[in-house]
GROMACS .gro file of C-alpha atoms in nm:
model
   74
    1MET     CA    1  -4.045  11.026   5.080
    2CYS     CA    2  -4.382  11.151   4.969
    3TYR     CA    3  -4.531  11.384   4.712
    4ILE     CA    4  -4.722  11.704   4.768
    5LEU     CA    5  -4.953  11.793   4.486
    6ALA     CA    6  -5.205  12.049   4.378
    7LYS     CA    7  -5.504  11.960   4.163
    8ASP     CA    8  -5.768  12.179   4.011
    9VAL     CA    9  -6.079  11.971   4.081
   10ASP     CA   10  -6.238  12.086   3.755
   11LYS     CA   11  -5.946  11.970   3.535
   12HIS     CA   12  -5.739  11.659   3.465
   13GLY     CA   13  -5.387  11.628   3.603
   14CYS     CA   14  -5.191  11.788   3.880
   15VAL     CA   15  -4.858  11.943   3.966
   16ALA     CA   16  -4.641  11.754   4.215
   17LEU     CA   17  -4.315  11.779   4.409
   18LYS     CA   18  -4.125  11.494   4.576
   19MET     CA   19  -4.035  11.581   4.936
   20SER     CA   20  -3.936  11.431   5.267
   21ILE     CA   21  -4.194  11.412   5.544
   22GLY     CA   22  -4.139  11.677   5.811
   23ASN     CA   23  -4.173  12.042   5.902
   24GLU     CA   24  -4.073  12.171   5.558
   25LEU     CA   25  -4.355  11.971   5.400
   26ALA     CA   26  -4.608  12.091   5.659
   27GLU     CA   27  -4.504  12.454   5.611
   28LEU     CA   28  -4.530  12.424   5.233
   29ALA     CA   29  -4.878  12.269   5.262
   30GLU     CA   30  -4.991  12.561   5.479
   31GLN     CA   31  -4.843  12.811   5.233
   32LEU     CA   32  -5.017  12.644   4.939
   33ASP     CA   33  -5.347  12.633   5.131
   34GLU     CA   34  -5.327  13.011   5.167
   35ILE     CA   35  -5.256  13.056   4.795
   36VAL     CA   36  -5.554  12.845   4.688
   37LYS     CA   37  -5.800  12.973   4.948
   38GLY     CA   38  -6.140  13.018   4.783
   39LYS     CA   39  -6.044  12.827   4.466
   40HIS     CA   40  -6.134  12.472   4.367
   41ILE     CA   41  -5.776  12.354   4.417
   42GLN     CA   42  -5.698  12.048   4.626
   43ILE     CA   43  -5.364  12.021   4.812
   44VAL     CA   44  -5.278  11.659   4.890
   45THR     CA   45  -4.984  11.452   5.007
   46ILE     CA   46  -4.948  11.099   4.874
   47SER     CA   47  -4.693  10.822   4.904
   48ARG     CA   48  -4.691  10.675   4.552
   49PRO     CA   49  -4.820  10.851   4.241
   50ILE     CA   50  -4.881  10.520   4.064
   51ALA     CA   51  -5.138  10.430   4.331
   52TYR     CA   52  -5.341  10.748   4.275
   53GLY     CA   53  -5.448  10.748   3.912
   54GLU     CA   54  -5.722  11.001   3.979
   55TYR     CA   55  -5.456  11.275   3.992
   56SER     CA   56  -5.285  11.183   3.664
   57PRO     CA   57  -5.130  11.301   3.449
   58TYR     CA   58  -4.866  11.423   3.692
   59HIS     CA   59  -4.652  11.726   3.612
   60PHE     CA   60  -4.348  11.694   3.838
   61VAL     CA   61  -4.147  12.000   3.937
   62GLU     CA   62  -3.802  12.006   4.096
   63THR     CA   63  -3.828  12.281   4.360
   64LYS     CA   64  -4.069  12.436   4.608
   65ASP     CA   65  -4.049  12.765   4.420
   66GLU     CA   66  -4.157  12.595   4.098
   67LEU     CA   67  -4.450  12.432   4.277
   68ILE     CA   68  -4.556  12.761   4.433
   69ALA     CA   69  -4.537  12.934   4.095
   70GLU     CA   70  -4.744  12.664   3.926
   71VAL     CA   71  -5.007  12.666   4.201
   72SER     CA   72  -5.027  13.045   4.190
   73LYS     CA   73  -5.120  13.022   3.821
   74MET     CA   74  -5.406  12.776   3.884
   0.00000   0.00000   0.00000
């Protein structure tokens, strides 16, 4: 398992979704990259949120659609 997250580099915190590594994760990362193109939003995958304090506080969502909606609002 891993987490895909989006972070506005000018703000504290991020939005994150727990996912399995694989094609679905890669496709979602590409989709999010298109949404944030030209913005100061970072799309990252990490293994353990506790190890990456620079992205906290974490706002965890339950579905891809929720993540996409949150990222679209950034």
